[in-house]
Coordinates of C-alpha atoms and ligand atoms in Angstrom, one line a residue:
Chain Q
M1 CA -31.3 56.1 59.4
E2 CA -29.2 53.0 59.1
I3 CA -28.2 53.7 55.5
V4 CA -27.1 56.8 56.1
E5 CA -25.2 55.7 59.0
R6 CA -23.6 53.2 57.1
L7 CA -22.7 55.9 54.5
L8 CA -20.9 58.1 57.3
A9 CA -19.1 55.1 58.5
G10 CA -17.4 54.9 54.8
D11 CA -19.6 52.0 53.5
R12 CA -19.3 52.4 49.8
R13 CA -22.3 50.2 49.1
A14 CA -24.4 52.4 51.2
A15 CA -23.1 55.3 49.1
A16 CA -24.1 53.7 45.8
R17 CA -27.6 52.8 47.1
L18 CA -28.4 56.1 48.4
M19 CA -27.4 57.5 45.2
S20 CA -29.9 55.3 43.4
L21 CA -32.7 56.1 46.0
I22 CA -32.1 59.9 45.3
E23 CA -32.0 59.5 41.5
N24 CA -35.0 57.0 41.1
D25 CA -37.4 58.8 43.5
T26 CA -37.0 62.6 44.5
S27 CA -39.7 62.1 47.4
Q28 CA -37.1 60.2 49.0
A29 CA -34.5 63.0 48.9
P30 CA -36.1 65.3 51.6
R31 CA -35.6 62.6 54.5
L32 CA -32.3 61.5 53.1
M33 CA -30.9 65.0 53.0
A34 CA -32.3 65.7 56.4
A35 CA -29.8 63.1 57.8
L36 CA -26.8 63.8 55.6
Y37 CA -26.7 67.3 54.9
S38 CA -25.0 68.3 58.2
H39 CA -22.0 66.2 57.0
T40 CA -21.4 67.8 53.7
G41 CA -19.9 71.0 53.0
H42 CA -16.2 69.7 53.3
A43 CA -15.2 69.0 49.6
H44 CA -13.8 71.0 46.9
I45 CA -16.4 70.7 44.0
V46 CA -14.9 71.0 40.6
G47 CA -16.6 71.1 37.1
V48 CA -15.2 69.9 34.0
T49 CA -17.1 71.2 30.7
G50 CA -16.2 71.3 27.1
S51 CA -17.3 70.0 23.7
P52 CA -17.7 65.9 23.5
G53 CA -14.3 64.4 22.5
T54 CA -12.0 67.4 24.1
G55 CA -10.6 64.7 26.7
K56 CA -12.5 65.5 29.8
S57 CA -12.6 62.1 30.9
T58 CA -8.9 61.4 30.3
L59 CA -8.2 64.7 32.0
V60 CA -10.2 63.9 35.0
S61 CA -8.6 60.4 35.3
E62 CA -5.2 62.0 35.3
L63 CA -5.7 64.7 37.7
T64 CA -7.3 62.2 40.1
K65 CA -4.2 60.1 39.9
K66 CA -2.1 63.0 40.9
I67 CA -4.7 64.2 43.6
R68 CA -4.5 60.4 45.0
A69 CA -0.7 60.7 45.1
Q70 CA -1.1 63.5 47.3
G71 CA -3.2 61.5 49.8
E72 CA -6.7 63.0 49.0
K73 CA -9.9 61.2 48.3
V74 CA -11.5 61.7 45.1
G75 CA -15.3 61.3 44.0
I76 CA -16.2 61.7 40.3
V77 CA -19.9 62.0 38.9
A78 CA -19.6 61.7 35.0
V79 CA -22.8 62.9 33.3
D80 CA -24.1 61.6 30.1
P81 CA -27.1 62.3 27.8
T82 CA -30.2 60.4 27.7
S83 CA -31.5 59.4 24.5
P84 CA -34.6 61.7 24.0
F85 CA -36.2 58.6 22.0
S86 CA -35.6 55.6 23.9
G87 CA -35.1 56.9 27.3
G88 CA -31.9 54.7 27.6
A89 CA -28.3 56.1 27.6
L90 CA -24.6 54.8 26.9
L91 CA -22.5 55.9 29.9
G92 CA -19.0 55.6 28.7
D93 CA -16.7 57.8 30.7
R94 CA -15.1 55.1 32.8
I95 CA -13.3 53.8 29.4
R96 CA -11.2 56.7 30.0
M97 CA -10.9 56.1 34.0
Q98 CA -10.1 52.1 34.1
E99 CA -7.0 52.8 36.1
L100 CA -9.1 54.3 38.9
S101 CA -11.7 51.8 39.3
T102 CA -10.0 49.7 41.9
D103 CA -8.6 52.6 44.0
E104 CA -10.3 52.4 47.5
G105 CA -9.8 56.3 47.5
V106 CA -12.0 57.1 44.3
F107 CA -15.7 56.7 43.9
I108 CA -16.9 57.0 40.3
R109 CA -20.7 57.3 39.6
S110 CA -22.1 57.5 36.0
M111 CA -25.3 59.4 35.5
A112 CA -27.7 59.8 32.7
T113 CA -29.4 63.3 32.0
R114 CA -32.8 61.8 32.3
G115 CA -34.3 64.8 30.5
S116 CA -32.5 67.7 32.2
L117 CA -31.1 70.0 29.7
G118 CA -28.5 72.1 31.7
G119 CA -25.7 69.7 31.2
L120 CA -26.2 67.9 34.3
A121 CA -29.0 65.7 35.7
R122 CA -31.5 67.0 38.1
A123 CA -30.2 64.7 40.9
T124 CA -26.4 65.4 40.2
G125 CA -26.2 68.0 43.1
D126 CA -27.4 65.6 45.8
V127 CA -25.3 62.7 44.4
V128 CA -22.2 65.2 45.0
K129 CA -23.5 65.6 48.5
V130 CA -23.4 61.7 49.2
L131 CA -19.6 61.6 47.8
D132 CA -19.1 64.3 50.2
A133 CA -20.6 63.0 53.2
L134 CA -18.6 59.7 52.2
G135 CA -15.7 61.9 52.9
Q136 CA -14.1 62.6 49.4
D137 CA -12.1 65.7 49.4
L138 CA -12.3 66.6 45.9
I139 CA -15.3 65.8 43.7
F140 CA -15.0 66.3 39.8
I141 CA -18.3 66.9 37.9
E142 CA -18.0 65.9 34.3
T143 CA -20.9 67.4 32.5
V144 CA -22.3 66.3 29.3
G145 CA -20.6 69.2 27.2
A146 CA -23.1 69.2 24.2
G147 CA -22.3 73.0 23.6
Q148 CA -25.6 73.7 24.9
S149 CA -26.0 76.1 27.9
E150 CA -24.1 74.5 30.6
V151 CA -24.2 77.3 33.1
E152 CA -25.7 74.9 35.8
I153 CA -22.3 73.6 36.4
A154 CA -21.4 77.1 37.7
R155 CA -23.8 76.7 40.3
A156 CA -23.0 73.4 41.0
A157 CA -19.2 73.8 41.2
H158 CA -16.8 75.8 43.4
T159 CA -14.3 75.7 40.5
V160 CA -15.0 75.5 36.6
V161 CA -12.6 74.0 34.3
V162 CA -13.4 74.6 30.8
V163 CA -11.4 72.3 28.2
V164 CA -10.7 73.0 24.7
A165 CA -8.8 71.1 22.1
P166 CA -7.0 72.5 19.1
G167 CA -8.7 72.6 15.8
L168 CA -12.3 72.0 16.9
G169 CA -12.8 76.0 17.0
D170 CA -13.8 75.1 20.6
E171 CA -12.7 78.8 21.7
I172 CA -15.4 80.4 19.8
Q173 CA -17.8 77.6 20.6
A174 CA -16.9 78.3 24.3
I175 CA -18.3 81.8 24.0
K176 CA -21.3 80.9 22.2
A177 CA -22.3 78.6 24.5
G178 CA -21.7 81.0 27.4
L179 CA -18.6 79.0 28.8
F180 CA -16.4 82.0 28.9
E181 CA -18.1 83.6 31.9
I182 CA -18.0 80.7 33.9
A183 CA -14.6 79.5 33.5
D184 CA -12.4 79.6 36.4
L185 CA -9.6 77.8 34.6
F186 CA -9.0 76.9 30.8
V187 CA -7.2 73.8 29.9
V188 CA -6.1 73.4 26.3
N189 CA -6.0 69.8 25.9
K190 CA -4.3 67.6 23.2
A191 CA -1.3 70.2 23.1
D192 CA 0.4 67.2 21.2
R193 CA -1.5 68.3 18.1
E194 CA -1.0 71.4 15.9
G195 CA -2.9 74.5 16.9
A196 CA -2.4 74.5 20.7
E197 CA -0.5 77.8 20.9
G198 CA -3.0 79.3 18.7
A199 CA -5.8 78.3 21.0
V200 CA -3.9 79.7 23.8
A201 CA -3.4 82.9 22.2
T202 CA -7.0 83.1 21.1
L203 CA -8.2 82.4 24.6
N204 CA -5.8 84.8 26.0
Y205 CA -7.1 87.6 23.6
L206 CA -10.7 86.9 24.5
L207 CA -9.8 87.0 28.2
D208 CA -8.3 90.5 27.7
M209 CA -11.7 91.7 25.8
N210 CA -13.8 90.2 28.2
Q211 CA -12.2 90.7 31.8
A212 CA -14.2 93.1 33.7
E213 CA -12.7 95.9 35.5
G214 CA -11.3 95.0 38.9
E215 CA -12.0 91.4 38.9
R216 CA -9.2 89.9 40.8
W217 CA -9.3 86.2 39.5
R218 CA -7.8 85.9 35.9
P219 CA -8.7 82.3 34.7
P220 CA -5.2 80.7 33.9
I221 CA -4.9 79.1 30.7
L222 CA -3.1 75.7 30.9
K223 CA -1.7 73.2 28.1
M224 CA -2.2 69.6 28.8
V225 CA -1.4 66.4 26.9
A226 CA -3.9 64.1 29.1
I227 CA -3.5 61.0 27.0
R228 CA 0.3 61.3 28.1
G229 CA -0.2 62.8 31.6
E230 CA 1.6 65.9 30.6
G231 CA 0.9 69.1 32.2
V232 CA -1.1 67.5 35.1
E233 CA 0.6 68.7 37.9
A234 CA 0.3 72.6 36.7
V235 CA -3.7 72.0 36.5
V236 CA -3.8 70.3 39.9
D237 CA -1.9 73.5 41.4
A238 CA -4.2 75.6 39.5
L239 CA -7.4 74.0 41.1
K240 CA -5.8 74.5 44.5
G241 CA -5.1 78.1 43.6
H242 CA -8.4 78.6 42.9
R243 CA -9.7 77.1 45.9
G244 CA -7.3 79.1 47.8
Y245 CA -8.5 82.3 46.1
L246 CA -12.1 81.7 46.8
K247 CA -11.5 81.0 50.6
K248 CA -9.4 84.5 50.7
S249 CA -11.6 86.6 48.8
G250 CA -14.9 85.7 50.4
Q251 CA -15.9 84.1 47.1
L252 CA -16.4 80.5 48.5
E253 CA -19.1 81.8 51.2
L254 CA -20.7 83.9 48.4
R255 CA -21.0 80.6 45.9
N256 CA -22.0 78.3 48.6
R257 CA -25.0 80.9 49.6
E258 CA -25.8 81.5 46.0
R259 CA -26.1 77.7 45.5
S260 CA -28.1 77.3 48.5
E261 CA -30.5 79.8 47.4
E262 CA -30.9 78.3 44.2
E263 CA -31.5 74.9 45.4
V264 CA -34.1 76.2 47.9
K265 CA -35.9 78.1 45.2
R266 CA -36.0 75.1 42.9
I267 CA -37.4 72.9 45.6
I268 CA -40.0 75.4 46.4
E269 CA -40.8 75.9 42.6
E270 CA -41.1 71.9 42.1
A271 CA -43.1 71.3 45.3
L272 CA -45.7 74.3 44.5
W273 CA -46.0 73.0 40.7
G274 CA -46.5 69.3 42.3
R275 CA -49.1 70.5 44.7
L276 CA -51.0 72.5 42.1
L277 CA -51.1 69.9 39.7
S278 CA -52.3 67.3 42.4
R279 CA -55.2 69.6 43.4
L280 CA -56.6 69.6 39.6
E281 CA -59.4 67.2 38.6
E282 CA -58.6 64.3 36.2
G283 CA -58.1 65.9 32.7
E284 CA -58.6 69.4 33.8
W285 CA -54.9 70.7 32.9
E286 CA -55.5 69.0 29.3
R287 CA -58.8 70.6 28.9
M288 CA -57.4 73.9 29.9
M289 CA -54.6 73.8 27.3
L290 CA -56.9 72.9 24.4
R291 CA -58.9 75.9 25.1
I292 CA -55.9 78.0 25.2
A293 CA -54.9 76.3 21.8
D294 CA -58.5 77.1 20.4
R295 CA -58.0 80.8 21.7
E296 CA -60.9 80.5 24.0
L297 CA -58.9 81.1 27.0
D298 CA -55.7 83.1 27.1
P299 CA -52.7 81.9 29.0
Y300 CA -52.6 84.7 31.9
A301 CA -56.4 84.1 32.5
A302 CA -55.5 80.3 32.9
A303 CA -52.9 81.0 35.1
E304 CA -54.7 83.3 37.2
K305 CA -57.6 80.6 37.3
L306 CA -55.0 77.9 38.8
L307 CA -53.7 80.4 41.0
E308 CA -57.1 80.8 42.8
S309 CA -56.8 77.4 44.5
W310 CA -53.9 78.8 46.5
G311 CA -55.9 81.1 48.6
D312 CA -53.9 84.1 49.7
L313 CA -50.7 82.9 48.2
G314 CA -52.1 83.0 44.7
K315 CA -53.3 86.8 44.9
E316 CA -51.2 89.4 43.7
G317 CA -49.6 91.1 46.7
Chain B
M1 CA -41.2 62.5 40.0
A2 CA -38.2 60.7 38.7
E3 CA -38.7 57.4 37.1
R4 CA -36.9 54.2 37.8
K5 CA -34.6 53.2 35.2
V6 CA -32.7 49.6 34.6
R7 CA -28.9 50.2 35.0
I8 CA -26.7 47.6 33.3
L9 CA -22.9 47.1 33.4
I10 CA -21.4 45.8 30.1
A11 CA -17.9 44.5 30.7
K12 CA -15.1 42.8 28.8
P13 CA -13.0 40.7 31.2
G14 CA -9.8 39.4 30.4
L15 CA -7.4 40.4 27.6
D16 CA -9.7 39.6 24.8
G17 CA -9.7 42.5 22.2
H18 CA -12.9 41.7 20.3
D19 CA -15.4 44.4 21.4
R20 CA -17.7 44.5 18.5
G21 CA -20.2 42.4 19.8
A22 CA -20.2 44.4 23.6
K23 CA -20.8 47.7 21.5
V24 CA -23.6 46.1 19.5
V25 CA -25.3 44.8 22.8
A26 CA -24.6 48.2 24.6
R27 CA -26.2 50.3 21.8
A28 CA -29.3 47.9 21.6
L29 CA -29.9 48.2 25.3
R30 CA -29.7 51.8 25.3
D31 CA -32.2 52.0 22.3
A32 CA -34.4 49.5 24.5
G33 CA -34.4 52.3 27.2
L34 CA -31.8 50.8 29.6
E35 CA -28.9 53.0 31.3
V36 CA -25.8 51.1 30.2
I37 CA -22.4 51.6 31.7
Y38 CA -20.0 50.3 29.3
T39 CA -16.3 50.1 30.7
G40 CA -14.1 49.2 27.7
L41 CA -11.5 46.5 27.0
R42 CA -9.5 44.5 29.5
Q43 CA -11.4 44.4 32.8
T44 CA -9.9 42.5 35.7
P45 CA -12.8 40.6 38.0
E46 CA -11.9 43.1 40.5
M47 CA -12.6 46.1 38.3
I48 CA -16.1 44.6 37.1
A49 CA -17.1 43.8 40.8
E50 CA -16.3 47.1 42.1
T51 CA -17.7 49.0 39.2
A52 CA -20.9 46.8 39.7
L53 CA -21.2 48.1 43.3
Q54 CA -20.2 51.8 42.7
E55 CA -22.9 52.0 39.7
D56 CA -25.4 50.1 41.9
V57 CA -26.4 48.1 38.8
D58 CA -29.3 46.0 38.3
L59 CA -27.5 43.6 36.1
V60 CA -24.1 42.8 34.9
G61 CA -23.3 41.6 31.3
L62 CA -19.9 40.0 30.3
S63 CA -18.8 39.8 26.6
I64 CA -16.1 37.3 26.2
L65 CA -14.8 35.8 22.7
S66 CA -11.2 34.8 24.1
G67 CA -12.2 31.4 25.6
A68 CA -11.3 32.6 29.1
H69 CA -14.6 32.4 30.6
M70 CA -14.2 29.3 32.6
T71 CA -11.5 30.9 34.6
L72 CA -12.7 34.4 34.9
F73 CA -16.4 34.1 35.3
P74 CA -16.1 32.0 38.7
R75 CA -13.8 34.9 40.0
I76 CA -16.2 37.5 38.8
L77 CA -19.1 35.8 40.6
K78 CA -17.2 35.1 43.9
L79 CA -16.2 38.8 44.0
L80 CA -19.8 40.1 43.4
Q81 CA -20.7 37.6 46.2
E82 CA -18.0 38.9 48.6
K83 CA -19.0 42.4 48.0
G84 CA -22.7 41.5 48.8
L85 CA -24.0 41.7 45.4
G86 CA -24.5 38.3 44.9
D87 CA -28.2 38.5 44.1
I88 CA -27.5 40.8 40.8
P89 CA -28.3 38.6 37.6
V90 CA -25.2 38.1 35.4
L91 CA -25.6 37.5 31.8
A92 CA -22.9 36.3 29.3
G93 CA -22.2 36.6 25.6
G94 CA -19.6 36.0 23.0
I95 CA -17.9 32.8 21.9
I96 CA -19.1 29.9 24.7
P97 CA -18.9 26.5 23.4
D98 CA -22.3 24.6 24.3
E99 CA -20.7 22.1 26.5
D100 CA -19.8 25.0 28.9
I101 CA -23.3 26.6 29.2
P102 CA -24.8 23.9 31.8
V103 CA -21.6 24.5 33.9
L104 CA -22.0 28.2 33.7
R105 CA -25.7 28.1 34.5
E106 CA -24.8 25.9 37.6
M107 CA -22.4 28.4 38.7
G108 CA -24.8 31.1 38.6
I109 CA -24.9 32.8 35.3
A110 CA -28.4 33.7 34.5
G111 CA -28.3 33.5 30.7
V112 CA -25.7 32.8 27.9
F113 CA -25.9 34.1 24.3
G114 CA -23.8 33.1 21.5
P115 CA -23.1 34.7 18.0
G116 CA -26.2 35.6 16.1
T117 CA -28.6 36.1 19.1
S118 CA -30.9 38.9 18.2
T119 CA -30.7 42.0 20.3
Q120 CA -34.5 41.9 21.0
E121 CA -34.1 38.7 22.5
I122 CA -31.4 39.8 25.0
A123 CA -33.7 42.7 25.8
E124 CA -36.6 40.4 26.3
F125 CA -34.5 38.0 28.6
I126 CA -33.7 41.1 30.8
N127 CA -37.2 42.3 31.3
Q128 CA -38.2 38.5 32.2
T129 CA -35.2 38.3 34.7
L130 CA -35.9 41.6 36.3
K131 CA -39.6 40.7 36.6
R132 CA -38.8 37.4 38.4
A133 CA -36.5 39.1 40.7
Ligands
B12_1 C1 -14.1 40.1 14.0 C2 -13.4 39.3 14.6 C3 -11.9 39.7 15.1 C4 -11.5 41.1 15.0 C5 -12.3 42.0 16.0 C6 -12.5 43.2 15.9 C7 -13.0 43.9 17.2 N1 -12.6 45.0 17.4 O1 -14.0 43.3 17.9 C8 -10.0 41.0 15.0 C9 -9.6 40.9 13.5 C10 -9.3 42.3 15.7 C11 -9.9 39.7 15.6 C12 -8.5 39.3 16.2 C13 -8.5 38.0 16.9 N2 -9.3 36.8 16.9 CO1 -11.2 37.2 16.3 N3 -12.7 37.0 15.6 C14 -13.4 37.9 14.9 C15 -14.7 37.0 14.3 C16 -14.7 36.8 13.0 C17 -16.2 37.8 14.4 C18 -16.3 38.4 15.8 C19 -17.5 39.7 15.8 O2 -16.9 40.5 15.9 N4 -18.6 39.2 15.7 C20 -19.9 40.0 15.6 C21 -20.6 40.3 16.9 C22 -21.7 41.3 16.9 O3 -20.7 39.2 17.3 P1 -20.4 38.7 19.0 O4 -19.2 39.1 19.5 O5 -20.6 37.1 18.9 O6 -21.8 39.3 19.8 C23 -23.1 38.7 19.8 C24 -23.3 37.5 20.5 O7 -22.3 36.8 21.1 C25 -23.7 38.3 22.1 N5 -22.9 39.0 22.9 C26 -21.7 39.1 22.9 N6 -21.4 40.0 23.9 C27 -22.4 39.6 24.9 C28 -22.5 40.2 26.2 C29 -23.8 40.1 26.7 C30 -23.9 40.7 28.2 C31 -24.9 39.5 26.1 C32 -26.2 39.1 26.7 C33 -24.6 38.9 24.9 C34 -23.4 39.2 24.3 O8 -24.6 39.1 21.3 C35 -24.0 39.6 20.1 C36 -25.2 39.9 19.0 O9 -25.5 38.9 18.5 C37 -14.8 35.8 15.3 C38 -15.5 34.7 14.6 C39 -17.0 34.5 15.0 N7 -17.8 34.3 14.0 O10 -17.5 35.1 16.0 C40 -13.2 35.6 15.5 C41 -12.8 35.0 16.7 C42 -13.5 35.3 18.0 N8 -11.4 35.5 16.7 C43 -10.3 34.6 17.4 C44 -9.4 34.7 17.6 C45 -8.5 33.4 17.9 C46 -8.7 35.8 17.5 C47 -7.3 36.0 17.5 C48 -6.6 35.6 18.7 C49 -6.1 35.8 16.6 C50 -7.0 35.6 15.2 N9 -6.9 34.3 15.0 O11 -7.3 36.1 14.4 C51 -7.0 37.7 17.5 C52 -7.3 38.2 19.1 C53 -7.5 39.5 19.4 C54 -7.8 40.2 20.8 N10 -6.7 41.0 21.2 O12 -8.0 39.5 21.6 C55 -11.5 32.9 17.7 C56 -11.4 32.9 19.2 C57 -11.4 31.4 19.3 C58 -12.0 30.9 20.8 N11 -12.4 32.0 21.7 O13 -11.6 29.8 21.2 C59 -12.7 33.3 16.8 C60 -13.8 32.7 17.3 C61 -12.3 32.9 15.4 C62 -12.2 31.3 15.2 N12 -13.3 30.6 14.7 O14 -11.1 31.0 15.5 N13 -10.9 39.0 15.6
GDP2 N1 -4.0 63.5 20.9 C1 -4.6 63.5 22.1 N2 -5.8 62.9 22.3 C2 -6.4 62.8 23.4 C3 -5.7 63.7 24.6 N3 -6.4 63.4 25.7 C4 -7.7 62.5 25.2 N4 -7.5 62.3 24.0 C5 -8.2 61.5 23.2 O1 -9.6 62.1 22.8 C6 -10.7 61.0 22.6 C7 -11.9 61.5 23.6 O2 -11.3 61.7 25.2 P1 -12.3 61.6 26.1 O3 -11.5 61.8 27.4 O4 -13.3 60.6 26.1 O5 -13.2 63.1 25.7 P2 -14.6 63.7 26.4 O6 -15.6 63.3 25.6 O7 -14.3 64.9 26.5 O8 -14.7 63.1 27.9 C8 -10.3 59.8 23.4 O9 -9.6 59.1 22.2 C9 -8.9 60.2 24.1 O10 -7.9 59.1 23.9 C10 -4.7 64.3 24.5 O11 -4.1 65.0 25.2 N5 -4.1 64.1 23.1
MG3 MG1 -16.2 61.9 28.8

């Protein structure tokens, strides 16, 4: 496939076009992934999550500058929410990444969630694969950070950075949103503000309470002032440290395998669902849903009836 | 099946600090259903062209009130061309004297919108432009 060959040769325009193809039409993904999947698996994928305004974009920009100075190539996927009212989106993470936009070793892509709820877009994982195949060594995924369940990032990334900022009550928010379990690293950003020490202490206390027996990786808690580039080096070191831990402990393989499992499951689910719907007659689904609403039919009986069209697969084993 | 969305880059070239208009247009286009990539102030022509490439946008919108459009726009258009993005429609808005408009159109700017333009008008123009493309 010509476009994939151009991508593999390092053509950035081909990379950008491929991302759009995947994002706009999922039916293209199978043949494209067939051509590029074997060229992925090299990159260290780092998720960055935390409430809006904690400084995620600023921090990703600073970390990227440092990593570039060490000679590695960086990819960034920045996800922002799609408006449920208009279907449009304002993608503004690049405002904080301006210095990176003309560095040939950096590729940034803004994505809208397009209705996905887990803090990422549906196609984010595949866009990351395009960056991986382009040869980026480290790929950041900045999530929406809407405080909703963002556990999807744990599946998409090798290393998850949870960013909090003092004074926002973010530490508590992090636990509520289920971010505590998925953090491999905490960054207390805006350490130039009052309350940073307190946030570190709270996180430490919470880690003591929550750390499971025998777990070998205790998430470091690092302070940063992203707008001044302070504390960047320690965070970059911690990212590398975590990558090293994943490799040595066998966790890397495990996480990669879990991700593949989830991916295959999701693909099967979507495919089966699509095929099921395509076999229905015009309006059949709507009529059935109305009958359920009117209590003429119960949901289990409806499902059973729909599964009948699947032959053996639809029968309970 | 995911749907196709129109993606537009709204950029402010040069040292111009007037960003109200760009933000108004960015929000209005989001509300019209577009995906708007807004990159903030002080963009060089190189930044704008490279961002258009990476984001694979369908349109580029330039907002400028400083008066430097006659020097900046040709450079942006040239860089887009060099990157193989010459067929992306480029729109402009801000403070642009009437006598410059025909020159800019000649240069390849698809449309110019001054103060007081309604955002519906801009959204409508974008729809028409993409339909023709
Ligand atoms: C508000 C304002 C300021 C504010 C800016 C605040 C901000 N963050 O934006 C402040 C006070 C900071 C300011 C400062 C200056 N300003 Co001033 N400012 C204005 C003023 C009064 C209004 C601009 C505005 O916000 N309009 C409201 C928005 C919504 O309208 P708009 O930007 O025109 O956008 C509309 C359209 O143009 C179009 N549009 C705009 N962008 C785009 C993009 C696309 C893609 C599309 C399709 C459409 C589009 O759609 C929008 C909606 O209709 C204008 C005068 C005027 N009447 O325009 C002067 C004006 C722009 N300023 C001017 C000047 C000279 C300055 C200063 C240099 C010094 C000074 N004399 O005050 C500084 C420079 C600042 C800097 N760093 O660049 C001059 C520029 C002269 C020129 N170009 O030849 C103007 C024209 C005043 C004048 N008549 O002299 N300014
Ligand atoms: N005081 C202070 N402000 C910061 C710091 N880092 C980022 N900010 C500011 O916080 C705001 C939000 O930053 P941004 O990176 O967009 O946050 P995001 O929404 O999490 O991506 C911006 O105004 C930044 O300039 C910091 O270390 N200290
Ligand atoms: Mg951000």
